[in-house]
């Protein structure tokens, strides 16, 4: 029941908003739909915690403790993002960067995008997962190109071509997976269901599965933004509207990583070796190091934080690749705190860029004088993402580093150096933006900063104290991931 | 070696597909490129029908019908309309010249056969020998996407890649489950429609569909 509401609301919302057009209450309606989605996800979460995993509708949808926490996170962040986008998009409209017609496209596609991500998370079929991922790509292409500037068209084109090719690889991987599964489970729909695949994972043909995992990792890894497949990510973040940068970083990358992790559990069971984990650790570590060393060269603030997202996705991929209870727990916690912190940062960055009329960091100065809340939001968000205690990112990174020292000591220096370099780069750039001499004007509408502080508050809370039920929940999920 | 008639037809179709993939790689006229794409779709339909007939897999008839409607009629029609409106005829220069592209293509085919050999070993479908060709078609379409300059030929390359994937699915496993195939077809159709609209925006902003205008965003 909750599941039906959860999936139906954003889908119907997308249609309604397309018809509703640019009438006055469209942004409020958008927030309302997202709030409803969030409430449904909360109800679903409560039910999963109480009753255990759920398998419904001809086994097509499947909820366990691993994906339900991502569902709740996705619904929550997409709700707070609508709160931020209401004044943000209004200011953009007033500045003439948008037409009312495009705002309608934005609202409608925003809901469709949420819908596609929820389907990816909730579906039990590897095939439907691919279809929904492609749908998410198509909706985001429209969202990234929303301003129709040459740069945004280019970013959207690059995104389509790179992710299209990536997703074609993932489809090939899915075909290979089906090929191996069909031998054991027989032809037909059941051979692509995660629940059935997990039951027979020991009997699947190892060679085919290894090859299939490579294609799936490269395919969905393009969407996660793993180096060297990350080229689309900074452009898409920098040229799209800021609310979209926030949900891309905070949610879409997580969702893509989720598909890789599901495949990894399966392949580990079939191969009986650490092949999949090693591949993920390699890609993850490379992403962390390369992204950290690209950070000091950035001039555009949204590109800076886009590279920081690549770095953090690398950390998570590394954590899940390493496996084991501590690393998986750390990966899960990091997924949560990263999406909350990074979306909060993008909210603050969005208003800061609107105030100064540019995204070039050298031209944004003295936020603390002209608007202390934006300034503090950006400063605290940056400190949180850099892993300063007592924020939650510190906890997860600390756990990850301890696990690394224990299991894979050779990787520790790489991680420490990368974290150090990114600290120096981001702090050195954000500090003058916040505390320099002010050069900014006032905004025509009040900025929405509540979501920034709500997100940072949760991250702070998670750093100081993880509620016991949440810890149990993460631990269960970590067990599923292995 | 005496193969049954249906196996011979499937092998013939596979050979034709590979030939068409190479033809697409060298074709510079966009109109002919679209015709080659729809010819590839037609060959795909014939081979799918043959597999369906030989193995009595009824759902393959539906996916053959879907391919016929979508890839042989609808998509080529949309693209013909698009290029008439946009008035693009030639994809003048590619990044590499034709002989070099062909040579790389041959290397890719050899690589594809090596990659597919261990997989088709486990297959027991009648079309297992064609898996290598399917993989080769995917790689050749990929190469076409890399070497082309016009946005529209990149999209055709993308669709040709989808053709290769479809052929791989039918030859290795008699096709994916129907729900998945319908979903994929829907995504392909919506994607093409979105990019039809997109081309106009690109042309309006850059006054050309040449993607070298789309290379401004680099690390500075």
XYZ file of C-alpha atoms in Angstrom:
702
model
C 0.000 0.000 0.000
C 2.706 2.493 1.045
C 4.696 1.254 -1.907
C 1.850 1.991 -4.303
C 1.500 5.540 -2.969
C 5.268 6.001 -3.041
C 5.509 5.120 -6.726
C 2.230 6.543 -7.895
C 2.544 9.981 -6.296
C 5.667 11.209 -8.130
C 4.503 9.694 -11.429
C 1.053 11.244 -11.223
C 2.687 14.402 -9.878
C 4.813 14.670 -13.002
C 1.711 14.470 -15.190
C -0.282 16.879 -13.052
C 2.507 19.441 -13.008
C 2.836 19.174 -16.781
C -0.866 20.040 -17.114
C -0.866 22.565 -14.279
C 1.680 24.585 -16.185
C 3.055 27.804 -14.795
C 0.032 28.813 -12.787
C 0.886 30.568 -9.565
C 1.033 27.670 -7.151
C 3.150 25.276 -9.228
C 6.247 25.367 -6.949
C 4.103 24.804 -3.857
C 2.348 21.936 -5.600
C 5.754 20.475 -6.447
C 6.779 20.624 -2.786
C 3.461 19.147 -1.712
C 3.859 16.162 -4.040
C 7.373 15.573 -2.778
C 6.185 15.832 0.821
C 3.574 13.178 0.122
C 6.263 10.955 -1.430
C 8.430 11.471 1.626
C 5.595 10.589 4.016
C 4.894 7.417 2.020
C 8.562 6.475 2.191
C 8.587 7.066 5.953
C 5.550 4.808 6.347
C 7.200 2.168 4.178
C 10.377 2.387 6.265
C 8.426 1.961 9.492
C 6.750 -1.095 8.059
C 10.000 -2.686 6.859
C 11.596 -2.145 10.273
C 8.586 -3.761 11.935
C 7.823 -6.634 9.537
C 11.045 -7.359 7.678
C 11.588 -7.572 3.902
C 8.696 -7.150 1.512
C 8.138 -8.756 -1.875
C 5.038 -7.676 -3.761
C 3.157 -7.543 -7.053
C 4.169 -10.694 -8.821
C 7.604 -10.355 -7.179
C 8.295 -7.304 -9.290
C 9.086 -5.032 -6.338
C 11.286 -5.847 -3.448
C 12.158 -3.892 -0.298
C 14.737 -4.866 2.298
C 16.696 -2.947 4.888
C 19.366 -1.997 2.341
C 17.228 -0.292 -0.260
C 14.636 1.124 2.110
C 17.192 3.411 3.731
C 18.141 4.747 0.297
C 14.461 5.178 -0.557
C 13.906 7.236 2.590
C 17.010 9.303 1.887
C 15.997 9.884 -1.745
C 12.483 10.955 -0.812
C 13.751 13.217 1.982
C 16.393 15.030 -0.065
C 14.098 15.428 -3.053
C 11.522 16.996 -0.710
C 13.968 19.483 0.844
C 15.305 20.302 -2.608
C 11.833 21.368 -3.726
C 11.729 23.729 -0.739
C 15.027 25.237 -1.869
C 14.086 25.348 -5.522
C 10.929 27.410 -4.913
C 12.659 30.765 -4.221
C 15.738 29.810 -6.248
C 13.836 29.182 -9.470
C 11.713 32.289 -8.866
C 14.845 34.422 -8.747
C 16.148 32.735 -11.893
C 12.834 33.475 -13.584
C 13.036 37.102 -12.555
C 16.576 37.360 -13.859
C 15.295 36.143 -17.219
C 17.335 32.954 -17.316
C 14.150 30.930 -17.693
C 10.759 31.238 -19.313
C 7.573 30.156 -17.491
C 7.175 27.316 -20.007
C 10.532 25.885 -19.070
C 9.681 26.130 -15.397
C 6.757 23.843 -16.144
C 9.111 21.401 -17.855
C 11.383 21.646 -14.819
C 8.656 20.799 -12.312
C 7.253 17.960 -14.351
C 10.642 16.391 -15.095
C 11.730 16.806 -11.482
C 8.916 14.514 -10.351
C 9.548 12.049 -13.188
C 13.200 11.950 -12.197
C 12.273 11.152 -8.579
C 9.939 8.459 -9.866
C 12.653 6.873 -12.026
C 15.107 6.814 -9.122
C 12.561 5.208 -6.806
C 11.846 2.524 -9.409
C 15.577 1.783 -9.716
C 15.793 1.354 -5.966
C 12.642 -0.673 -5.493
C 12.471 -2.959 -8.506
C 13.340 -6.599 -8.141
C 14.194 -7.072 -11.820
C 17.653 -6.292 -13.171
C 16.047 -5.483 -16.527
C 13.555 -2.967 -15.126
C 16.402 -1.439 -13.151
C 18.156 -0.727 -16.452
C 15.019 0.705 -18.028
C 14.432 3.022 -15.064
C 18.062 4.110 -15.029
C 17.804 5.054 -18.702
C 14.577 6.934 -17.948
C 16.372 8.813 -15.156
C 19.096 9.727 -17.660
C 16.590 11.053 -20.197
C 14.794 13.208 -17.629
C 18.061 14.649 -16.322
C 19.203 15.462 -19.853
C 16.171 17.732 -20.136
C 16.845 19.214 -16.710
C 20.524 19.931 -17.354
C 19.768 21.679 -20.641
C 17.036 23.765 -18.996
C 18.752 27.147 -19.470
C 19.359 26.422 -23.176
C 22.666 28.262 -23.094
C 25.370 26.898 -25.412
C 27.309 25.598 -22.409
C 24.305 23.828 -20.916
C 23.414 22.233 -24.270
C 26.966 21.004 -24.551
C 26.919 19.624 -21.017
C 23.628 17.849 -21.659
C 24.906 16.409 -24.950
C 28.068 15.127 -23.318
C 25.998 13.654 -20.519
C 23.707 11.871 -22.963
C 26.495 10.460 -25.123
C 28.709 9.288 -22.261
C 25.914 7.925 -20.097
C 24.157 6.469 -23.153
C 27.269 4.519 -24.063
C 27.741 3.582 -20.415
C 24.196 2.348 -20.135
C 24.601 0.341 -23.344
C 27.515 -1.457 -21.641
C 25.303 -2.039 -18.618
C 22.605 -3.499 -20.864
C 25.165 -5.889 -22.335
C 26.123 -6.835 -18.777
C 22.448 -7.429 -17.994
C 22.086 -9.633 -21.082
C 25.092 -11.685 -19.986
C 23.637 -11.975 -16.481
C 20.344 -13.186 -17.928
C 22.255 -15.621 -20.109
C 23.952 -17.156 -17.072
C 20.796 -17.116 -14.955
C 18.580 -18.666 -17.609
C 20.667 -21.851 -17.474
C 19.767 -22.301 -13.829
C 16.377 -20.640 -13.433
C 14.898 -21.320 -16.864
C 13.745 -18.750 -19.399
C 11.190 -16.106 -18.548
C 10.820 -13.204 -16.165
C 12.013 -14.895 -12.977
C 15.583 -15.285 -14.242
C 16.201 -11.562 -13.865
C 14.853 -11.113 -10.340
C 17.387 -10.274 -7.631
C 15.601 -12.459 -5.063
C 15.758 -15.527 -7.331
C 19.301 -14.807 -8.454
C 20.527 -14.578 -4.853
C 19.112 -18.002 -4.070
C 21.066 -19.711 -6.827
C 24.149 -17.516 -6.886
C 26.453 -20.467 -6.180
C 25.363 -22.274 -9.342
C 25.774 -19.468 -11.857
C 28.531 -19.780 -14.441
C 31.540 -17.878 -12.972
C 33.244 -16.835 -16.254
C 30.091 -15.315 -17.683
C 29.256 -13.601 -14.408
C 32.734 -12.103 -14.080
C 32.458 -10.675 -17.596
C 28.942 -9.455 -16.873
C 30.120 -7.658 -13.726
C 32.857 -5.864 -15.647
C 30.257 -4.507 -18.090
C 27.846 -3.586 -15.295
C 30.589 -1.830 -13.337
C 31.755 0.166 -16.339
C 28.162 0.952 -17.330
C 26.703 2.027 -14.005
C 30.141 3.295 -12.954
C 29.821 5.946 -15.662
C 26.773 7.191 -13.814
C 28.494 7.011 -10.427
C 31.185 9.210 -11.952
C 34.100 6.871 -11.342
C 37.395 7.988 -12.889
C 38.122 7.611 -15.848
C 34.418 7.651 -16.784
C 33.682 10.884 -14.903
C 33.959 13.454 -17.701
C 30.278 14.326 -17.880
C 29.869 14.964 -14.169
C 31.508 18.382 -13.559
C 29.936 19.873 -16.700
C 26.485 18.589 -15.864
C 26.753 19.938 -12.299
C 28.102 23.307 -13.343
C 25.712 24.060 -16.214
C 22.416 22.690 -14.919
C 20.171 24.535 -12.440
C 21.495 24.282 -8.859
C 18.607 22.194 -7.429
C 19.469 19.630 -10.100
C 23.146 19.703 -9.139
C 22.021 18.961 -5.586
C 19.900 15.952 -6.522
C 22.443 14.672 -9.046
C 25.201 14.652 -6.434
C 23.061 13.740 -3.501
C 20.832 11.104 -5.032
C 21.489 9.910 -8.582
C 25.094 8.925 -7.895
C 23.974 6.934 -4.842
C 21.304 5.184 -6.862
C 23.831 4.163 -9.522
C 26.210 2.902 -6.846
C 23.338 0.915 -5.354
C 22.968 -1.069 -8.614
C 26.683 -1.876 -8.633
C 26.562 -3.067 -5.021
C 23.608 -5.356 -5.739
C 25.512 -6.868 -8.665
C 28.637 -7.233 -6.531
C 26.856 -9.312 -3.892
C 25.641 -11.644 -6.622
C 28.989 -11.973 -8.369
C 30.861 -12.532 -5.099
C 28.552 -15.435 -4.370
C 29.060 -16.943 -7.820
C 32.819 -16.526 -8.031
C 33.723 -17.281 -4.448
C 36.642 -14.872 -4.853
C 37.230 -11.196 -4.230
C 37.298 -10.294 -7.937
C 34.377 -7.839 -7.900
C 35.561 -6.209 -4.680
C 39.078 -5.731 -6.035
C 37.764 -4.072 -9.192
C 35.615 -1.725 -7.124
C 38.510 -0.887 -4.799
C 40.721 -0.086 -7.784
C 38.177 2.207 -9.447
C 37.279 3.769 -6.095
C 40.835 4.561 -5.073
C 41.653 5.973 -8.514
C 38.599 8.252 -8.308
C 39.534 9.496 -4.839
C 43.110 10.321 -5.801
C 42.457 11.831 -9.250
C 39.512 13.937 -8.063
C 41.473 15.229 -5.051
C 44.337 16.397 -7.261
C 41.947 18.070 -9.716
C 40.301 20.082 -6.922
C 42.995 22.792 -6.556
C 42.682 23.665 -10.253
C 38.980 24.513 -10.159
C 37.746 28.070 -10.611
C 34.002 27.488 -10.816
C 32.396 26.773 -7.454
C 29.926 24.178 -8.730
C 32.697 22.337 -10.561
C 34.711 22.344 -7.332
C 31.976 20.569 -5.438
C 31.269 18.277 -8.394
C 34.854 17.013 -8.177
C 34.394 16.648 -4.447
C 31.400 14.402 -5.232
C 33.580 12.237 -7.464
C 36.027 11.936 -4.594
C 33.357 10.905 -2.112
C 31.728 8.440 -4.515
C 35.209 6.952 -4.900
C 35.460 6.585 -1.118
C 32.121 4.768 -0.986
C 32.989 2.501 -3.907
C 36.254 1.692 -2.159
C 34.453 0.971 1.115
C 31.901 -1.354 -0.450
C 34.618 -3.008 -2.531
C 36.611 -3.767 0.592
C 33.541 -5.283 2.233
C 33.305 -6.590 5.780
C 30.947 -5.298 8.476
C 32.895 -2.153 9.414
C 33.639 -0.964 5.876
C 30.094 -1.615 4.627
C 28.674 0.179 7.671
C 31.005 3.096 6.958
C 29.986 3.082 3.288
C 26.311 3.157 4.177
C 26.778 5.977 6.697
C 28.898 7.872 4.202
C 26.188 7.544 1.541
C 23.730 9.156 3.966
C 25.905 11.971 5.271
C 27.410 12.758 1.880
C 24.057 13.220 0.195
C 22.750 15.381 3.033
C 25.892 17.530 3.267
C 26.481 17.865 -0.451
C 22.911 18.898 -1.198
C 23.080 21.429 1.674
C 26.281 22.847 0.172
C 24.689 23.147 -3.249
C 21.714 25.001 -1.742
C 24.067 27.527 -0.137
C 26.223 27.727 -3.272
C 23.136 28.331 -5.418
C 22.116 31.429 -3.470
C 25.713 32.642 -3.190
C 26.092 32.403 -6.966
C 22.785 34.221 -7.457
C 23.876 37.046 -5.177
C 27.115 37.626 -7.008
C 25.782 36.796 -10.467
C 28.644 34.422 -11.194
C 29.878 30.941 -10.377
C 33.543 31.954 -10.561
C 34.939 31.706 -7.063
C 37.307 34.664 -7.393
C 34.306 36.977 -7.868
C 32.311 35.742 -4.871
C 33.593 37.493 -1.771
C 32.424 38.344 1.724
C 29.276 36.306 2.097
C 29.445 36.663 5.863
C 28.967 40.453 5.661
C 26.113 40.649 3.211
C 24.252 37.517 4.197
C 25.529 35.699 7.289
C 23.192 32.717 6.955
C 24.405 31.852 3.439
C 27.979 32.410 4.563
C 27.709 30.191 7.611
C 25.779 27.579 5.647
C 28.553 27.366 3.072
C 31.325 27.408 5.675
C 29.782 24.779 7.926
C 28.806 22.641 4.941
C 32.365 22.755 3.601
C 33.817 21.882 7.002
C 31.363 18.999 7.261
C 32.191 17.605 3.822
C 35.908 17.898 4.558
C 35.465 15.479 7.431
C 35.828 17.836 10.394
C 34.611 16.418 13.688
C 31.977 16.452 15.085
C 30.112 16.072 11.764
C 28.949 12.669 10.538
C 31.350 12.628 7.591
C 34.178 12.452 10.114
C 32.654 9.360 11.717
C 32.240 7.500 8.443
C 35.647 8.478 7.087
C 37.277 7.530 10.378
C 35.598 4.118 10.316
C 36.602 3.648 6.715
C 40.229 4.519 7.445
C 40.368 2.191 10.449
C 38.953 -0.642 8.356
C 41.424 0.136 5.582
C 44.401 0.054 7.947
C 43.204 -3.265 9.200
C 42.335 -4.962 5.893
C 44.204 -3.196 3.100
C 47.035 -1.224 4.755
C 48.648 -0.359 1.397
C 45.714 1.903 0.486
C 45.832 4.036 3.645
C 48.533 6.523 2.509
C 46.689 7.158 -0.776
C 43.463 7.904 1.073
C 45.144 10.121 3.663
C 47.038 12.142 1.066
C 43.889 12.585 -1.038
C 41.864 13.711 1.964
C 44.613 16.155 2.936
C 44.880 17.621 -0.556
C 41.130 18.070 -0.854
C 41.009 19.728 2.563
C 43.638 22.267 1.576
C 41.994 22.900 -1.803
C 38.395 23.335 -0.680
C 39.094 25.174 2.578
C 41.521 27.534 0.872
C 38.903 28.446 -1.727
C 35.841 28.674 0.493
C 37.462 30.745 3.257
C 37.924 34.010 1.245
C 34.487 33.555 -0.332
C 32.938 33.629 3.109
C 35.195 36.040 4.999
C 36.581 38.320 2.262
C 35.487 41.903 1.519
C 31.881 41.989 0.389
C 30.959 42.749 -3.238
C 27.437 41.399 -3.359
C 23.918 42.670 -3.987
C 20.617 41.786 -2.401
C 18.329 39.050 -3.720
C 14.828 39.922 -4.939
C 13.319 37.027 -2.934
C 14.153 35.662 0.463
C 16.514 32.703 0.050
C 15.432 29.329 1.420
C 18.092 28.342 3.900
C 16.092 26.168 6.219
C 16.934 22.972 4.248
C 20.659 23.766 4.506
C 20.583 23.870 8.286
C 18.203 20.941 8.607
C 20.568 18.795 6.549
C 23.650 19.969 8.412
C 21.844 19.435 11.715
C 21.138 15.806 10.819
C 24.740 15.322 9.724
C 25.934 16.814 13.021
C 23.581 14.552 14.928
C 24.857 11.495 13.078
C 28.392 12.521 13.981
C 27.640 12.862 17.678
C 25.166 10.094 18.192
C 23.731 7.454 15.897
C 20.304 6.430 17.236
C 20.305 2.713 18.119
C 17.552 1.735 15.655
C 19.495 3.413 12.865
C 22.651 1.550 13.848
C 20.758 -1.753 13.852
C 19.319 -0.888 10.498
C 22.725 -0.042 8.987
C 24.172 -3.196 10.480
C 21.438 -5.307 8.872
C 22.037 -3.618 5.554
C 25.792 -4.099 5.898
C 25.165 -7.797 6.441
C 23.165 -7.986 3.212
C 25.990 -6.306 1.339
C 28.604 -8.568 2.884
C 29.365 -29.249 -42.701
C 25.615 -29.530 -43.000
C 23.638 -26.973 -41.094
C 19.847 -26.985 -40.991
C 18.217 -24.329 -43.148
C 17.198 -22.030 -40.275
C 20.722 -22.013 -38.868
C 22.016 -21.100 -42.318
C 19.560 -18.220 -42.552
C 20.591 -16.929 -39.125
C 24.267 -17.108 -40.045
C 23.548 -15.289 -43.296
C 21.704 -12.574 -41.353
C 24.605 -12.277 -38.941
C 27.038 -11.859 -41.827
C 24.768 -9.209 -43.363
C 24.576 -7.365 -40.053
C 28.345 -7.201 -39.794
C 28.582 -6.017 -43.393
C 25.996 -3.327 -42.731
C 27.844 -2.247 -39.604
C 30.983 -1.734 -41.693
C 28.982 0.068 -44.369
C 27.612 2.440 -41.744
C 31.118 3.073 -40.508
C 32.183 4.349 -43.928
C 28.987 5.988 -45.147
C 29.214 9.782 -45.229
C 25.773 10.708 -46.539
C 23.378 10.972 -43.657
C 20.355 9.971 -45.711
C 22.071 6.732 -46.765
C 23.181 6.207 -43.193
C 19.558 6.195 -42.066
C 18.668 3.760 -44.863
C 21.490 1.476 -43.776
C 20.186 1.678 -40.214
C 16.715 0.622 -41.260
C 18.208 -2.183 -43.410
C 20.021 -3.379 -40.304
C 16.711 -3.352 -38.472
C 15.107 -5.406 -41.255
C 17.843 -8.056 -41.127
C 17.357 -8.157 -37.377
C 13.634 -8.776 -37.862
C 14.296 -11.640 -40.307
C 16.776 -13.343 -38.010
C 14.506 -12.928 -34.987
C 11.591 -14.419 -36.938
C 13.761 -17.358 -37.989
C 14.847 -18.017 -34.418
C 11.232 -17.720 -33.280
C 10.037 -20.159 -35.951
C 12.793 -22.696 -35.304
C 12.466 -22.705 -31.532
C 8.748 -21.990 -31.129
C 9.399 -19.059 -28.790
C 6.200 -17.088 -29.240
C 7.384 -13.988 -27.414
C 10.088 -13.549 -30.057
C 7.362 -12.935 -32.652
C 6.235 -9.962 -30.591
C 9.721 -8.579 -30.227
C 10.248 -9.021 -33.987
C 7.073 -7.048 -34.569
C 8.251 -4.392 -32.131
C 11.575 -4.117 -33.951
C 9.817 -3.885 -37.309
C 7.563 -1.059 -36.199
C 10.143 0.815 -34.180
C 13.467 0.404 -35.949
C 12.483 -0.236 -39.540
C 9.614 2.219 -39.844
C 9.166 4.707 -37.010
C 12.708 5.767 -36.101
C 13.983 6.073 -39.706
C 10.860 8.060 -40.557
C 11.447 10.435 -37.639
C 15.077 10.876 -38.627
C 14.315 11.466 -42.304
C 11.872 14.169 -41.277
C 14.455 15.671 -38.960
C 17.198 15.933 -41.542
C 14.799 17.390 -44.067
C 13.847 20.086 -41.582
C 17.392 20.657 -40.415
C 18.763 20.437 -43.934
C 21.867 18.414 -43.155
C 23.074 16.084 -45.891
C 26.697 15.279 -45.414
C 28.863 14.373 -42.550
C 31.908 15.836 -44.243
C 34.996 14.985 -42.364
C 35.356 12.498 -39.597
C 38.087 12.498 -37.013
C 39.838 9.618 -38.800
C 39.942 8.882 -42.534
C 38.016 5.919 -43.914
C 40.834 3.344 -44.338
C 42.112 3.949 -40.822
C 38.588 3.593 -39.414
C 38.148 0.317 -41.306
C 41.437 -1.042 -39.992
C 40.470 -0.222 -36.404
C 37.099 -1.838 -37.140
C 38.791 -5.097 -38.171
C 40.856 -5.137 -34.986
C 37.670 -4.587 -32.990
C 35.962 -7.522 -34.735
C 38.846 -9.843 -33.822
C 38.705 -8.595 -30.234
C 34.934 -9.132 -30.146
C 35.265 -12.721 -31.334
C 37.859 -13.419 -28.660
C 35.619 -11.899 -26.021
C 32.591 -13.879 -27.131
C 34.328 -17.246 -27.497
C 34.190 -18.250 -23.807
C 30.558 -17.157 -23.539
C 29.166 -18.915 -26.589
C 30.822 -22.086 -25.302
C 28.173 -22.248 -22.575
C 25.326 -21.406 -24.890
C 23.018 -24.049 -26.289
C 20.836 -21.861 -28.492
C 20.794 -22.436 -32.231
C 22.345 -19.052 -32.872
C 25.282 -19.291 -30.493
C 27.925 -18.875 -33.192
C 26.590 -15.399 -33.945
C 27.304 -13.965 -30.503
C 30.750 -12.872 -31.678
C 29.189 -10.960 -34.561
C 26.696 -9.316 -32.231
C 29.516 -8.158 -29.964
C 31.414 -6.925 -33.019
C 28.370 -4.885 -34.124
C 28.243 -3.238 -30.691
C 31.917 -2.274 -30.884
C 31.640 -1.014 -34.474
C 28.693 1.190 -33.548
C 30.722 2.459 -30.625
C 33.578 3.298 -32.995
C 31.130 5.128 -35.230
C 29.989 7.262 -32.304
C 33.574 8.166 -31.500
C 34.667 9.059 -35.027
C 31.648 11.034 -36.225
C 31.345 14.778 -36.150
C 27.648 15.383 -36.629
C 25.306 15.057 -33.691
C 22.772 13.141 -35.771
C 25.254 10.456 -36.830
C 26.222 9.999 -33.202
C 22.616 9.276 -32.388
C 22.421 6.799 -35.281
C 25.538 5.161 -33.871
C 23.823 4.931 -30.512
C 20.781 3.276 -32.074
C 22.991 0.888 -34.062
C 24.613 -0.103 -30.795
C 21.168 -0.902 -29.451
C 20.627 -3.085 -32.552
C 23.784 -5.012 -31.735
C 22.638 -5.484 -28.152
C 19.264 -6.740 -29.315
C 20.961 -9.227 -31.641
C 23.203 -10.373 -28.784
C 20.145 -10.930 -26.615
C 18.330 -13.014 -29.241
C 21.353 -15.067 -30.215
C 22.542 -15.851 -26.698
C 19.293 -16.239 -24.787
C 16.315 -16.055 -27.176
C 15.618 -12.518 -26.040
C 15.046 -10.825 -22.715
C 11.735 -11.092 -20.835
C 8.948 -9.186 -22.562
C 8.509 -6.470 -19.906
C 12.166 -5.556 -20.188
C 12.061 -5.471 -23.969
C 9.028 -3.211 -23.954
C 10.756 -0.911 -21.490
C 13.897 -0.742 -23.605
C 11.849 0.022 -26.729
C 10.020 2.807 -24.907
C 13.294 4.329 -23.696
C 14.763 4.230 -27.201
C 11.707 5.895 -28.695
C 11.482 8.610 -26.044
C 15.225 9.179 -26.280
C 15.059 9.703 -30.040
C 12.131 12.087 -29.717
C 13.917 14.122 -27.052
C 16.995 14.369 -29.227
C 14.951 15.340 -32.212
C 13.913 18.401 -30.217
C 17.424 18.798 -28.906
C 18.918 19.043 -32.408
C 16.861 22.156 -33.038
C 18.184 23.779 -29.886
C 21.747 22.897 -30.795
C 21.282 24.268 -34.300
C 19.632 27.412 -33.019
C 22.524 28.119 -30.632
C 25.467 27.055 -32.744
C 24.003 27.368 -36.250
C 25.376 23.933 -37.015
C 25.012 20.349 -35.894
C 28.735 19.909 -35.905
C 29.782 18.712 -32.492
C 33.165 20.367 -32.562
C 31.216 23.412 -31.390
C 30.423 21.300 -28.368
C 33.974 21.071 -27.108
C 34.209 24.272 -25.125
C 33.764 22.804 -21.655
C 37.216 21.644 -20.762
C 39.449 21.818 -17.757
C 40.825 25.303 -17.745
